Amino acid sequence: MQDRIDELTQWQSADDALHARFLTGSFVSGVRFINAIADAAEAAGHHPDVDLRFPHVDISLTSHDAGSITDKDIDLANEISQIARDQGIDAEI
């Protein structure tokens, strides 16, 4: 599991969760990004905590039922990172 977490270059692991900040540049871009994340989360049946601010979006992923990071979190983190790349959004690393 730790190897998979270490491969998430845009994400930090802390407090049994994955965390990332994506620099959307505008509120509208943040909303568009969150809408795409919502679609991916629904399809995965796994939902992140999302905080929209100007000009960034903070995301936390954890599996509450397991009390820690699971493969579901890592898979969704990878998908969210891909969505960010597709939309030209950089992560704050």
CSV table of N, CA, C and O in Angstrom, one decimal:
chain,number,residue,atom,x,y,z
A,1,MET,N,0.8,-1.2,0.0
A,1,MET,CA,0.0,0.0,0.0
A,1,MET,C,0.9,1.3,0.0
A,1,MET,O,0.6,2.2,-0.7
A,2,GLN,N,1.9,1.3,0.8
A,2,GLN,CA,2.7,2.5,0.9
A,2,GLN,C,3.4,2.8,-0.4
A,2,GLN,O,3.6,4.0,-0.8
A,3,ASP,N,3.8,1.8,-1.2
A,3,ASP,CA,4.4,2.0,-2.5
A,3,ASP,C,3.4,2.8,-3.4
A,3,ASP,O,3.8,3.7,-4.1
A,4,ARG,N,2.2,2.4,-3.4
A,4,ARG,CA,1.1,3.1,-4.2
A,4,ARG,C,1.0,4.5,-3.7
A,4,ARG,O,0.8,5.4,-4.5
A,5,ILE,N,1.0,4.7,-2.4
A,5,ILE,CA,0.8,6.1,-1.9
A,5,ILE,C,2.0,7.0,-2.3
A,5,ILE,O,1.8,8.1,-2.7
A,6,ASP,N,3.2,6.4,-2.2
A,6,ASP,CA,4.4,7.1,-2.6
A,6,ASP,C,4.4,7.5,-4.1
A,6,ASP,O,5.1,8.5,-4.4
A,7,GLU,N,3.7,6.8,-4.9
A,7,GLU,CA,3.6,7.2,-6.4
A,7,GLU,C,2.7,8.4,-6.6
A,7,GLU,O,2.7,8.9,-7.7
A,8,LEU,N,1.9,8.8,-5.7
A,8,LEU,CA,1.0,9.9,-5.8
A,8,LEU,C,1.8,11.2,-5.6
A,8,LEU,O,1.8,11.8,-4.5
A,9,THR,N,2.4,11.7,-6.7
A,9,THR,CA,3.3,12.9,-6.5
A,9,THR,C,2.6,14.2,-6.2
A,9,THR,O,3.2,15.1,-5.7
A,10,GLN,N,1.3,14.3,-6.5
A,10,GLN,CA,0.5,15.5,-6.2
A,10,GLN,C,-0.2,15.4,-4.9
A,10,GLN,O,-0.9,16.4,-4.5
A,11,TRP,N,-0.1,14.3,-4.1
A,11,TRP,CA,-0.8,14.1,-2.9
A,11,TRP,C,0.1,13.9,-1.7
A,11,TRP,O,1.2,13.4,-1.9
A,12,GLN,N,-0.3,14.3,-0.5
A,12,GLN,CA,0.4,14.1,0.7
A,12,GLN,C,-0.5,13.2,1.6
A,12,GLN,O,-1.7,13.2,1.6
A,13,SER,N,0.2,12.3,2.3
A,13,SER,CA,-0.5,11.4,3.2
A,13,SER,C,-0.3,11.9,4.7
A,13,SER,O,0.9,12.1,5.1
A,14,ALA,N,-1.4,12.2,5.4
A,14,ALA,CA,-1.3,12.6,6.8
A,14,ALA,C,-2.7,12.3,7.4
A,14,ALA,O,-3.7,12.4,6.8
A,15,ASP,N,-2.6,11.9,8.7
A,15,ASP,CA,-3.9,11.7,9.5
A,15,ASP,C,-4.8,10.6,8.8
A,15,ASP,O,-6.0,10.8,8.7
A,16,ASP,N,-4.2,9.6,8.3
A,16,ASP,CA,-4.9,8.5,7.6
A,16,ASP,C,-5.8,8.9,6.5
A,16,ASP,O,-6.8,8.4,6.2
A,17,ALA,N,-5.3,9.9,5.7
A,17,ALA,CA,-6.0,10.5,4.6
A,17,ALA,C,-5.0,11.0,3.6
A,17,ALA,O,-3.8,11.2,3.9
A,18,LEU,N,-5.4,11.1,2.3
A,18,LEU,CA,-4.7,11.7,1.3
A,18,LEU,C,-5.2,13.1,1.1
A,18,LEU,O,-6.4,13.4,1.1
A,19,HIS,N,-4.2,14.1,0.9
A,19,HIS,CA,-4.6,15.5,0.8
A,19,HIS,C,-3.9,16.1,-0.4
A,19,HIS,O,-2.7,15.8,-0.7
A,20,ALA,N,-4.6,17.0,-1.1
A,20,ALA,CA,-4.0,17.7,-2.3
A,20,ALA,C,-4.7,19.1,-2.4
A,20,ALA,O,-5.9,19.2,-2.1
A,21,ARG,N,-3.9,20.0,-2.9
A,21,ARG,CA,-4.5,21.3,-3.3
A,21,ARG,C,-4.2,21.5,-4.8
A,21,ARG,O,-3.1,21.4,-5.2
A,22,PHE,N,-5.3,21.9,-5.5
A,22,PHE,CA,-5.2,22.1,-6.9
A,22,PHE,C,-5.5,23.6,-7.2
A,22,PHE,O,-6.5,24.1,-6.7
A,23,LEU,N,-4.6,24.2,-7.9
A,23,LEU,CA,-4.6,25.6,-8.2
A,23,LEU,C,-5.5,25.9,-9.4
A,23,LEU,O,-5.0,25.9,-10.6
A,24,THR,N,-6.7,26.2,-9.2
A,24,THR,CA,-7.7,26.3,-10.3
A,24,THR,C,-7.6,27.7,-11.0
A,24,THR,O,-8.0,27.9,-12.1
A,25,GLY,N,-7.1,28.7,-10.3
A,25,GLY,CA,-7.0,30.0,-10.8
A,25,GLY,C,-8.2,30.9,-10.8
A,25,GLY,O,-8.1,32.1,-10.9
A,26,SER,N,-9.4,30.3,-10.8
A,26,SER,CA,-10.6,31.0,-10.7
A,26,SER,C,-11.7,30.2,-10.1
A,26,SER,O,-11.6,29.0,-10.0
A,27,PHE,N,-12.7,30.9,-9.6
A,27,PHE,CA,-13.8,30.2,-9.0
A,27,PHE,C,-14.6,29.3,-10.0
A,27,PHE,O,-14.9,28.1,-9.7
A,28,VAL,N,-14.8,29.8,-11.2
A,28,VAL,CA,-15.5,29.0,-12.2
A,28,VAL,C,-14.7,27.8,-12.6
A,28,VAL,O,-15.3,26.7,-12.8
A,29,SER,N,-13.4,27.9,-12.7
A,29,SER,CA,-12.6,26.7,-13.0
A,29,SER,C,-12.6,25.7,-11.9
A,29,SER,O,-12.7,24.5,-12.1
A,30,GLY,N,-12.7,26.2,-10.7
A,30,GLY,CA,-12.8,25.3,-9.5
A,30,GLY,C,-14.1,24.6,-9.5
A,30,GLY,O,-14.2,23.4,-9.2
A,31,VAL,N,-15.2,25.2,-9.9
A,31,VAL,CA,-16.5,24.6,-10.0
A,31,VAL,C,-16.5,23.5,-11.1
A,31,VAL,O,-17.0,22.4,-10.9
A,32,ARG,N,-15.9,23.8,-12.2
A,32,ARG,CA,-15.8,22.9,-13.3
A,32,ARG,C,-15.0,21.6,-12.9
A,32,ARG,O,-15.4,20.5,-13.1
A,33,PHE,N,-13.9,21.9,-12.2
A,33,PHE,CA,-13.1,20.8,-11.6
A,33,PHE,C,-13.9,19.9,-10.7
A,33,PHE,O,-13.9,18.7,-10.8
A,34,ILE,N,-14.6,20.6,-9.7
A,34,ILE,CA,-15.4,19.8,-8.7
A,34,ILE,C,-16.5,19.0,-9.4
A,34,ILE,O,-16.8,17.9,-9.0
A,35,ASN,N,-17.1,19.6,-10.4
A,35,ASN,CA,-18.2,18.8,-11.1
A,35,ASN,C,-17.6,17.5,-11.8
A,35,ASN,O,-18.2,16.5,-11.7
A,36,ALA,N,-16.4,17.6,-12.3
A,36,ALA,CA,-15.8,16.5,-12.9
A,36,ALA,C,-15.4,15.5,-11.8
A,36,ALA,O,-15.5,14.2,-12.0
A,37,ILE,N,-14.9,16.0,-10.7
A,37,ILE,CA,-14.6,15.1,-9.6
A,37,ILE,C,-15.8,14.4,-9.1
A,37,ILE,O,-15.8,13.2,-8.8
A,38,ALA,N,-16.9,15.1,-9.0
A,38,ALA,CA,-18.2,14.5,-8.5
A,38,ALA,C,-18.6,13.4,-9.4
A,38,ALA,O,-19.1,12.3,-8.9
A,39,ASP,N,-18.5,13.6,-10.7
A,39,ASP,CA,-18.9,12.5,-11.7
A,39,ASP,C,-18.0,11.3,-11.4
A,39,ASP,O,-18.5,10.1,-11.4
A,40,ALA,N,-16.7,11.5,-11.3
A,40,ALA,CA,-15.8,10.3,-11.0
A,40,ALA,C,-16.1,9.7,-9.7
A,40,ALA,O,-16.0,8.4,-9.6
A,41,ALA,N,-16.4,10.5,-8.7
A,41,ALA,CA,-16.6,9.9,-7.4
A,41,ALA,C,-17.9,9.1,-7.4
A,41,ALA,O,-18.0,8.0,-6.8
A,42,GLU,N,-18.9,9.6,-8.1
A,42,GLU,CA,-20.2,8.8,-8.2
A,42,GLU,C,-20.0,7.5,-8.9
A,42,GLU,O,-20.5,6.5,-8.4
A,43,ALA,N,-19.2,7.5,-9.9
A,43,ALA,CA,-18.9,6.3,-10.7
A,43,ALA,C,-18.1,5.3,-9.8
A,43,ALA,O,-18.3,4.1,-9.9
A,44,ALA,N,-17.3,5.8,-9.0
A,44,ALA,CA,-16.4,5.0,-8.1
A,44,ALA,C,-17.2,4.5,-6.8
A,44,ALA,O,-16.7,3.6,-6.1
A,45,GLY,N,-18.3,5.2,-6.5
A,45,GLY,CA,-19.0,5.0,-5.3
A,45,GLY,C,-18.1,5.3,-4.1
A,45,GLY,O,-18.2,4.7,-3.0
A,46,HIS,N,-17.3,6.3,-4.2
A,46,HIS,CA,-16.3,6.8,-3.2
A,46,HIS,C,-16.2,8.3,-3.2
A,46,HIS,O,-16.0,8.8,-4.3
A,47,HIS,N,-16.4,9.0,-2.1
A,47,HIS,CA,-16.6,10.4,-2.2
A,47,HIS,C,-15.6,11.1,-1.3
A,47,HIS,O,-15.4,10.9,-0.1
A,48,PRO,N,-14.9,12.1,-1.9
A,48,PRO,CA,-13.9,12.9,-1.2
A,48,PRO,C,-14.5,14.0,-0.5
A,48,PRO,O,-15.7,14.4,-0.7
A,49,ASP,N,-13.7,14.6,0.5
A,49,ASP,CA,-14.1,15.9,1.1
A,49,ASP,C,-13.5,16.9,0.2
A,49,ASP,O,-12.3,16.8,-0.2
A,50,VAL,N,-14.3,17.9,-0.2
A,50,VAL,CA,-13.8,18.9,-1.2
A,50,VAL,C,-14.1,20.3,-0.6
A,50,VAL,O,-15.2,20.6,0.0
A,51,ASP,N,-13.1,21.2,-0.7
A,51,ASP,CA,-13.2,22.6,-0.2
A,51,ASP,C,-12.9,23.5,-1.3
A,51,ASP,O,-11.7,23.6,-1.8
A,52,LEU,N,-13.8,24.2,-1.9
A,52,LEU,CA,-13.6,25.2,-3.0
A,52,LEU,C,-13.3,26.6,-2.4
A,52,LEU,O,-14.1,27.1,-1.6
A,53,ARG,N,-12.2,27.1,-2.8
A,53,ARG,CA,-11.8,28.5,-2.4
A,53,ARG,C,-11.3,29.2,-3.7
A,53,ARG,O,-11.0,28.6,-4.7
A,54,PHE,N,-11.3,30.5,-3.6
A,54,PHE,CA,-10.6,31.2,-4.7
A,54,PHE,C,-9.2,31.4,-4.3
A,54,PHE,O,-8.9,31.9,-3.2
A,55,PRO,N,-8.2,30.9,-5.1
A,55,PRO,CA,-8.3,30.3,-6.4
A,55,PRO,C,-7.8,28.8,-6.3
A,55,PRO,O,-7.0,28.4,-7.2
A,56,HIS,N,-8.3,28.0,-5.4
A,56,HIS,CA,-7.8,26.6,-5.3
A,56,HIS,C,-9.0,25.7,-4.8
A,56,HIS,O,-10.0,26.2,-4.3
A,57,VAL,N,-8.7,24.4,-4.9
A,57,VAL,CA,-9.6,23.4,-4.4
A,57,VAL,C,-8.8,22.5,-3.6
A,57,VAL,O,-7.7,22.0,-4.0
A,58,ASP,N,-9.2,22.3,-2.3
A,58,ASP,CA,-8.5,21.3,-1.4
A,58,ASP,C,-9.3,20.0,-1.4
A,58,ASP,O,-10.6,20.1,-1.3
A,59,ILE,N,-8.7,18.9,-1.5
A,59,ILE,CA,-9.3,17.6,-1.5
A,59,ILE,C,-8.7,16.7,-0.5
A,59,ILE,O,-7.5,16.6,-0.4
A,60,SER,N,-9.5,15.9,0.2
A,60,SER,CA,-9.1,14.9,1.2
A,60,SER,C,-9.8,13.6,0.8
A,60,SER,O,-11.0,13.6,0.6
A,61,LEU,N,-9.1,12.5,0.9
A,61,LEU,CA,-9.6,11.2,0.6
A,61,LEU,C,-9.2,10.3,1.7
A,61,LEU,O,-8.1,10.2,2.1
A,62,THR,N,-10.2,9.6,2.3
A,62,THR,CA,-10.0,8.5,3.2
A,62,THR,C,-11.2,7.6,3.2
A,62,THR,O,-12.3,7.9,2.7
A,63,SER,N,-10.9,6.3,3.6
A,63,SER,CA,-12.0,5.4,3.6
A,63,SER,C,-12.5,5.3,5.1
A,63,SER,O,-11.8,4.7,5.9
A,64,HIS,N,-13.6,6.0,5.4
A,64,HIS,CA,-14.1,6.1,6.7
A,64,HIS,C,-14.4,4.8,7.4
A,64,HIS,O,-14.1,4.5,8.5
A,65,ASP,N,-14.9,3.8,6.5
A,65,ASP,CA,-15.2,2.5,7.1
A,65,ASP,C,-14.0,1.7,7.5
A,65,ASP,O,-14.0,0.9,8.4
A,66,ALA,N,-12.8,2.0,6.9
A,66,ALA,CA,-11.6,1.3,7.2
A,66,ALA,C,-10.7,2.2,8.2
A,66,ALA,O,-9.8,1.7,8.8
A,67,GLY,N,-11.1,3.5,8.3
A,67,GLY,CA,-10.3,4.3,9.2
A,67,GLY,C,-8.9,4.6,8.7
A,67,GLY,O,-8.0,5.0,9.5
A,68,SER,N,-8.7,4.5,7.4
A,68,SER,CA,-7.4,4.8,6.8
A,68,SER,C,-7.5,4.9,5.3
A,68,SER,O,-8.6,4.8,4.7
A,69,ILE,N,-6.4,5.0,4.7
A,69,ILE,CA,-6.3,5.0,3.2
A,69,ILE,C,-6.4,3.6,2.7
A,69,ILE,O,-5.7,2.7,3.2
A,70,THR,N,-7.2,3.5,1.6
A,70,THR,CA,-7.4,2.2,1.0
A,70,THR,C,-7.1,2.3,-0.5
A,70,THR,O,-6.9,3.5,-1.0
A,71,ASP,N,-7.2,1.2,-1.2
A,71,ASP,CA,-7.0,1.3,-2.7
A,71,ASP,C,-8.1,2.2,-3.3
A,71,ASP,O,-7.8,2.8,-4.4
A,72,LYS,N,-9.2,2.3,-2.8
A,72,LYS,CA,-10.3,3.2,-3.3
A,72,LYS,C,-9.8,4.6,-3.3
A,72,LYS,O,-10.0,5.4,-4.3
A,73,ASP,N,-9.1,5.0,-2.3
A,73,ASP,CA,-8.6,6.4,-2.2
A,73,ASP,C,-7.5,6.6,-3.2
A,73,ASP,O,-7.5,7.7,-3.9
A,74,ILE,N,-6.6,5.7,-3.3
A,74,ILE,CA,-5.5,5.8,-4.2
A,74,ILE,C,-6.0,5.9,-5.7
A,74,ILE,O,-5.6,6.7,-6.5
A,75,ASP,N,-7.0,5.0,-6.0
A,75,ASP,CA,-7.5,5.0,-7.3
A,75,ASP,C,-8.2,6.3,-7.7
A,75,ASP,O,-8.0,6.9,-8.8
A,76,LEU,N,-9.0,6.8,-6.7
A,76,LEU,CA,-9.7,8.1,-7.0
A,76,LEU,C,-8.7,9.2,-7.0
A,76,LEU,O,-8.9,10.2,-7.8
A,77,ALA,N,-7.7,9.2,-6.2
A,77,ALA,CA,-6.7,10.3,-6.3
A,77,ALA,C,-6.0,10.3,-7.6
A,77,ALA,O,-5.8,11.4,-8.2
A,78,ASN,N,-5.7,9.1,-8.2
A,78,ASN,CA,-5.1,9.1,-9.5
A,78,ASN,C,-6.1,9.6,-10.5
A,78,ASN,O,-5.7,10.4,-11.5
A,79,GLU,N,-7.3,9.3,-10.4
A,79,GLU,CA,-8.3,9.8,-11.4
A,79,GLU,C,-8.5,11.3,-11.2
A,79,GLU,O,-8.6,12.0,-12.2
A,80,ILE,N,-8.5,11.8,-10.0
A,80,ILE,CA,-8.6,13.3,-9.8
A,80,ILE,C,-7.4,14.0,-10.4
A,80,ILE,O,-7.5,15.0,-11.0
A,81,SER,N,-6.2,13.4,-10.2
A,81,SER,CA,-5.0,14.0,-10.8
A,81,SER,C,-5.1,14.1,-12.3
A,81,SER,O,-4.7,15.0,-13.0
A,82,GLN,N,-5.7,13.0,-12.9
A,82,GLN,CA,-5.8,13.0,-14.4
A,82,GLN,C,-6.9,14.0,-14.8
A,82,GLN,O,-6.6,14.7,-15.8
A,83,ILE,N,-7.9,14.2,-14.1
A,83,ILE,CA,-8.9,15.3,-14.4
A,83,ILE,C,-8.2,16.6,-14.4
A,83,ILE,O,-8.4,17.5,-15.2
A,84,ALA,N,-7.4,16.8,-13.3
A,84,ALA,CA,-6.7,18.1,-13.2
A,84,ALA,C,-5.8,18.3,-14.5
A,84,ALA,O,-5.8,19.4,-15.1
A,85,ARG,N,-5.0,17.3,-14.8
A,85,ARG,CA,-4.2,17.4,-16.0
A,85,ARG,C,-5.0,17.7,-17.3
A,85,ARG,O,-4.7,18.6,-18.1
A,86,ASP,N,-6.1,17.0,-17.4
A,86,ASP,CA,-7.0,17.3,-18.6
A,86,ASP,C,-7.5,18.7,-18.6
A,86,ASP,O,-7.8,19.2,-19.7
A,87,GLN,N,-7.7,19.3,-17.5
A,87,GLN,CA,-8.3,20.6,-17.4
A,87,GLN,C,-7.2,21.7,-17.3
A,87,GLN,O,-7.5,22.9,-17.1
A,88,GLY,N,-5.9,21.3,-17.3
A,88,GLY,CA,-4.8,22.2,-17.2
A,88,GLY,C,-4.6,22.8,-15.9
A,88,GLY,O,-4.2,24.0,-15.7
A,89,ILE,N,-5.0,22.1,-14.8
A,89,ILE,CA,-4.9,22.6,-13.5
A,89,ILE,C,-3.7,21.9,-12.8
A,89,ILE,O,-3.5,20.7,-12.9
A,90,ASP,N,-2.9,22.7,-12.2
A,90,ASP,CA,-1.7,22.2,-11.5
A,90,ASP,C,-2.0,22.0,-10.0
A,90,ASP,O,-2.8,22.7,-9.4
A,91,ALA,N,-1.2,21.1,-9.4
A,91,ALA,CA,-1.3,20.9,-8.0
A,91,ALA,C,-0.3,21.7,-7.3
A,91,ALA,O,0.8,22.0,-7.9
A,92,GLU,N,-0.6,22.1,-6.1
A,92,GLU,CA,0.4,22.8,-5.3
A,92,GLU,C,1.2,21.7,-4.6
A,92,GLU,O,0.6,21.0,-3.8
A,93,ILE,N,2.5,21.6,-4.8
A,93,ILE,CA,3.2,20.5,-4.3
A,93,ILE,C,4.2,21.1,-3.3
A,93,ILE,O,4.8,22.1,-3.4
